[in-house]
Coordinates of C-alpha atoms in Angstrom, one line a residue:
S1 CA 55.0 -54.8 80.8
G2 CA 52.3 -56.9 82.3
P3 CA 49.6 -55.8 84.6
G4 CA 50.9 -54.0 87.6
G5 CA 53.9 -52.9 85.6
P6 CA 55.3 -49.4 84.9
R7 CA 52.5 -48.5 82.3
D8 CA 49.9 -49.2 84.8
S9 CA 51.2 -46.5 87.2
F10 CA 50.0 -44.0 84.7
D11 CA 46.5 -45.2 84.8
A12 CA 45.4 -42.3 86.9
P13 CA 41.9 -41.0 86.8
G14 CA 41.2 -38.5 83.9
I15 CA 44.3 -39.7 81.9
N16 CA 43.7 -41.8 78.9
T17 CA 46.6 -44.2 78.7
R18 CA 45.1 -46.3 76.0
P19 CA 44.3 -44.0 73.1
Y20 CA 43.6 -46.9 70.8
G21 CA 40.6 -48.3 72.8
P22 CA 40.0 -49.7 76.1
A23 CA 41.9 -52.6 77.3
G24 CA 40.3 -55.9 77.3
G25 CA 37.8 -56.3 80.3
T26 CA 37.6 -52.5 80.9
T27 CA 34.8 -50.1 80.5
P28 CA 35.1 -47.5 77.7
R29 CA 35.5 -43.9 79.0
T30 CA 33.0 -41.1 78.0
P31 CA 33.9 -38.7 75.2
G32 CA 34.2 -35.9 77.8
A33 CA 36.9 -37.5 79.9
G34 CA 40.7 -37.3 79.4
R35 CA 42.4 -35.7 76.6
G36 CA 39.4 -35.4 74.4
S37 CA 37.6 -33.2 76.9
S38 CA 38.4 -30.1 75.0
N39 CA 37.1 -31.6 71.7
P40 CA 34.3 -34.0 72.2
E41 CA 34.3 -35.2 68.5
W42 CA 38.1 -35.8 68.4
T43 CA 38.9 -39.5 67.8
P44 CA 42.6 -40.5 67.5
R45 CA 43.5 -42.5 64.5
R46 CA 45.1 -46.0 64.8
P47 CA 48.6 -46.4 63.4
D48 CA 47.2 -48.9 60.8
E49 CA 44.7 -46.2 59.4
G50 CA 47.4 -44.1 57.9
G51 CA 47.5 -40.2 57.7
S52 CA 48.6 -37.7 60.1
G53 CA 45.3 -37.4 61.8
R54 CA 44.4 -33.9 60.2
R55 CA 41.2 -33.4 58.3
T56 CA 41.4 -33.0 54.4
G57 CA 37.7 -33.0 53.5
P58 CA 37.1 -29.2 53.1
L59 CA 40.1 -28.8 50.9
V60 CA 38.9 -31.6 48.6
G61 CA 35.5 -30.0 48.4
M62 CA 36.9 -26.6 47.5
A63 CA 39.0 -28.2 44.8
V64 CA 36.1 -29.9 43.3
V65 CA 34.0 -26.7 43.4
G66 CA 36.8 -24.8 41.7
V67 CA 37.1 -27.4 38.9
I68 CA 33.3 -27.2 38.3
V69 CA 33.4 -23.4 38.1
L70 CA 36.3 -23.5 35.7
L71 CA 34.5 -26.0 33.5
T72 CA 31.3 -23.9 33.5
L73 CA 33.1 -20.8 32.6
S74 CA 35.0 -22.6 29.7
C75 CA 31.8 -23.9 28.4
A76 CA 30.2 -20.5 28.5
V77 CA 33.0 -19.0 26.6
I78 CA 33.0 -21.6 24.0
L79 CA 29.2 -21.5 23.5
N80 CA 29.3 -17.7 23.3
A81 CA 32.1 -17.7 20.7
T82 CA 30.2 -20.2 18.5
G83 CA 26.8 -18.8 19.0
G84 CA 25.5 -21.7 20.9
L85 CA 24.7 -19.5 24.0
T86 CA 22.2 -17.6 22.0
A87 CA 20.8 -20.8 20.6
L88 CA 20.5 -22.3 24.0
S89 CA 18.7 -19.2 25.4
K90 CA 16.3 -19.2 22.6
A91 CA 15.6 -23.0 23.0
F92 CA 14.8 -22.5 26.7
A93 CA 13.1 -19.2 26.1
G94 CA 10.0 -20.8 24.6
P95 CA 8.0 -19.5 21.6
T96 CA 8.0 -15.8 20.8
P97 CA 4.7 -14.2 21.6
V98 CA 2.7 -12.9 18.6
P99 CA 1.2 -9.6 19.1
T100 CA -2.5 -9.5 18.8
Q101 CA -3.8 -7.4 15.8
V102 CA -7.0 -5.4 16.3
R103 CA -9.5 -6.0 13.5
V104 CA -11.4 -3.0 12.4
S105 CA -14.2 -2.5 9.9
V106 CA -12.9 -0.4 7.0
P107 CA -15.1 2.7 6.6
N108 CA -16.4 4.0 3.1
F109 CA -14.1 6.6 1.6
K110 CA -15.6 6.6 -1.9
N111 CA -16.9 10.0 -3.2
K112 CA -15.1 11.8 -0.4
T113 CA -12.3 14.3 -0.9
L114 CA -8.9 13.4 0.1
A115 CA -9.0 15.7 3.1
D116 CA -12.2 14.2 4.3
A117 CA -10.9 10.7 3.8
Q118 CA -7.7 11.4 5.7
A119 CA -9.8 12.9 8.7
L120 CA -12.2 9.8 8.6
A121 CA -9.1 7.3 8.6
Q122 CA -7.7 9.0 11.7
T123 CA -10.8 8.1 13.7
F124 CA -10.3 4.5 12.9
N125 CA -6.5 4.6 13.5
L126 CA -5.9 4.0 9.8
S127 CA -3.6 5.7 7.3
V128 CA -4.5 6.4 3.7
T129 CA -2.2 6.3 0.6
V130 CA -3.0 7.5 -2.9
T131 CA -1.7 5.1 -5.4
N132 CA -3.5 6.1 -8.7
T133 CA -5.6 8.7 -10.4
I134 CA -7.9 7.9 -13.2
Q135 CA -10.4 10.0 -15.3
S136 CA -14.0 10.0 -14.5
A137 CA -17.1 11.7 -15.8
T138 CA -19.2 11.0 -12.8
V139 CA -16.8 11.5 -9.8
P140 CA -15.5 15.0 -9.2
K141 CA -11.8 15.7 -9.7
G142 CA -9.8 15.0 -6.5
S143 CA -12.5 12.7 -4.9
V144 CA -12.0 9.1 -4.1
I145 CA -13.2 6.8 -6.9
D146 CA -11.9 3.5 -5.5
Q147 CA -10.3 2.0 -2.3
N148 CA -8.6 -1.2 -1.1
P149 CA -9.8 -2.9 1.1
E150 CA -13.5 -2.4 0.2
P151 CA -15.7 -0.7 2.8
G152 CA -17.0 -2.9 5.5
T153 CA -14.1 -5.4 5.3
Y154 CA -12.8 -6.5 8.6
V155 CA -9.0 -6.3 8.7
G156 CA -6.0 -6.2 10.9
V157 CA -4.1 -3.8 8.8
T158 CA -3.5 -0.1 9.5
A159 CA -3.3 1.2 5.9
V160 CA -5.8 1.7 3.1
T161 CA -5.0 2.6 -0.6
L162 CA -7.1 5.0 -2.5
T163 CA -7.7 5.8 -6.2
L164 CA -8.6 9.5 -6.8
S165 CA -10.6 10.8 -9.7
G166 CA -8.8 13.0 -12.3
G167 CA -12.1 14.4 -13.3
P168 CA -13.7 14.0 -16.8
N169 CA -11.5 13.2 -19.7
Q170 CA -11.9 16.2 -21.9
L171 CA -11.6 16.1 -25.6
A172 CA -11.3 18.7 -28.3
L173 CA -14.5 19.1 -30.2
L174 CA -14.1 17.8 -33.8
D175 CA -14.8 20.1 -36.8
V176 CA -18.0 19.1 -38.4
T177 CA -18.5 22.1 -40.7
K178 CA -19.1 21.5 -44.4
K179 CA -20.6 18.1 -43.4
Q180 CA -24.2 17.2 -44.1
V181 CA -26.1 17.7 -40.8
F182 CA -26.9 14.0 -40.5
D183 CA -23.2 13.0 -40.7
A184 CA -22.3 15.8 -38.3
C185 CA -24.7 14.9 -35.6
Y186 CA -23.8 11.3 -35.9
A187 CA -20.1 12.0 -35.2
I188 CA -21.1 14.2 -32.2
T189 CA -23.4 11.6 -30.5
H190 CA -21.2 8.6 -31.0
A191 CA -17.8 7.5 -29.5
P192 CA -15.6 9.0 -28.3
Y193 CA -17.8 12.0 -27.6
Y194 CA -21.4 10.9 -26.7
L195 CA -22.5 14.5 -26.8
T196 CA -26.0 15.8 -27.6
C197 CA -26.5 17.5 -31.0
A198 CA -29.2 20.1 -31.6
N199 CA -30.0 21.4 -35.0
Q200 CA -30.6 25.3 -34.9
G201 CA -31.9 25.5 -38.4
A202 CA -30.7 26.9 -41.7
E203 CA -29.1 30.2 -42.4
P204 CA -27.9 32.0 -45.5
S205 CA -24.6 30.6 -46.6
N206 CA -22.7 29.9 -49.8
L207 CA -22.3 26.4 -48.7
P208 CA -24.6 23.7 -50.4
A209 CA -27.9 23.4 -48.7
G210 CA -27.9 21.2 -45.6
E211 CA -24.2 21.4 -44.8
V212 CA -23.2 22.6 -41.3
T213 CA -22.0 26.1 -41.3
R214 CA -20.9 26.5 -37.7
T215 CA -21.2 25.0 -34.2
D216 CA -21.4 26.2 -30.6
P217 CA -19.1 25.6 -28.9
A218 CA -16.7 25.9 -31.8
A219 CA -14.5 23.2 -33.2
G220 CA -11.4 22.6 -31.0
T221 CA -13.1 23.6 -27.7
L222 CA -12.4 21.0 -24.8
V223 CA -15.6 19.3 -24.0
T224 CA -16.6 16.6 -21.5
P225 CA -17.6 13.5 -23.1
G226 CA -20.7 11.5 -21.9
T227 CA -21.3 7.8 -22.1
S228 CA -23.2 5.5 -24.3
T229 CA -26.2 5.8 -21.8
V230 CA -25.8 9.3 -20.5
F231 CA -25.0 11.9 -23.2
G232 CA -22.8 14.9 -22.4
Q233 CA -23.3 18.5 -23.0
T234 CA -25.3 19.9 -26.0
I235 CA -23.5 21.0 -29.3
M236 CA -25.6 23.3 -31.3
V237 CA -25.2 23.2 -35.1
W238 CA -26.4 25.5 -37.9
T239 CA -26.8 24.4 -41.5
S240 CA -26.8 26.3 -44.9
E241 CA -29.9 27.4 -46.7
G242 CA -27.8 27.0 -49.9
P243 CA -26.3 29.6 -52.1
P244 CA -28.7 32.4 -53.3
P245 CA -30.0 31.8 -56.9
T246 CA -28.0 33.4 -59.7
A247 CA -30.0 36.2 -61.5
T248 CA -30.6 35.7 -65.3
P249 CA -29.8 38.8 -67.2
D250 CA -32.4 40.3 -69.4
P251 CA -31.7 39.8 -73.2
S252 CA -30.6 43.0 -75.1
P253 CA -33.2 44.7 -77.4
S254 CA -32.7 44.2 -81.1
P255 CA -32.3 47.4 -83.2
T256 CA -35.3 48.5 -85.3
V257 CA -34.5 48.3 -89.0
S258 CA -36.3 50.9 -91.2
P259 CA -37.8 49.5 -94.4
T260 CA -35.9 50.6 -97.5
P261 CA -38.3 52.6 -99.8
T262 CA -39.1 51.0 -103.1
K263 CA -38.1 53.0 -106.2
T264 CA -40.9 53.7 -108.6
P265 CA -40.0 52.5 -112.0
C266 CA -40.0 55.1 -114.7
P267 CA -42.8 54.8 -117.3
S268 CA -41.9 53.6 -120.5
P269 CA -41.6 54.4 -123.5
N270 CA -41.3 58.1 -122.4
P271 CA -39.6 58.3 -119.0
G272 CA -40.2 61.5 -117.0
P273 CA -37.7 63.6 -115.3
G274 CA -35.4 61.8 -112.7
C275 CA -35.6 58.4 -114.6

């Protein structure tokens, strides 16, 4: 109805009779007046705005968050099943740190016994391993003859390989008896023996003169060979004076033949008695 009609009778103070905005020519009421005094932020909807007037924002937000969570979980399951999760973690983890190696100067183990070499290695936090054994006439048996790395090398490793000496390579002395002394000493002083030959002189023997009768040590004894520059132990040799001369027997004496007496012829013409 028009102004002054029945609707105007409800325009009492504190009652909002125009929920859709003030009437033309009137002053808008403050938010705290009328029906909205209990909820200052409440604003009624117009009929042309649609909806029931209830808020749906929180529900939509929860639904969106739920979808994101489900998608994230699904992607994680797929990546884990295909190994992609591990690849991604490695890709974002950055380069693997390389441990820093401590470089030490390798000590000299040569000419030391294996026990001494092991004790020395422990002071440098190194370990030693024996990989080979070779014969040596100069390095005692069981001592270190070679090593790798060489002494003084700065390395970041923790192990050193050692080669031990097996001692001198002993050989059985050859038999030089019945050889001329020159040939015998030549064999003793040359490869593979490189020993010292000492002639002890001649002695009675049935062997021809100049031949070796015996040696000391005897033939077959294990000896330690020397080198072409440093001769080994001394081999003593004795030679033969030659067989003693054969005695010539004295000739047998010839028997003495007595002369046959000559018969005296009988005188003729008158022979005597006995004629």
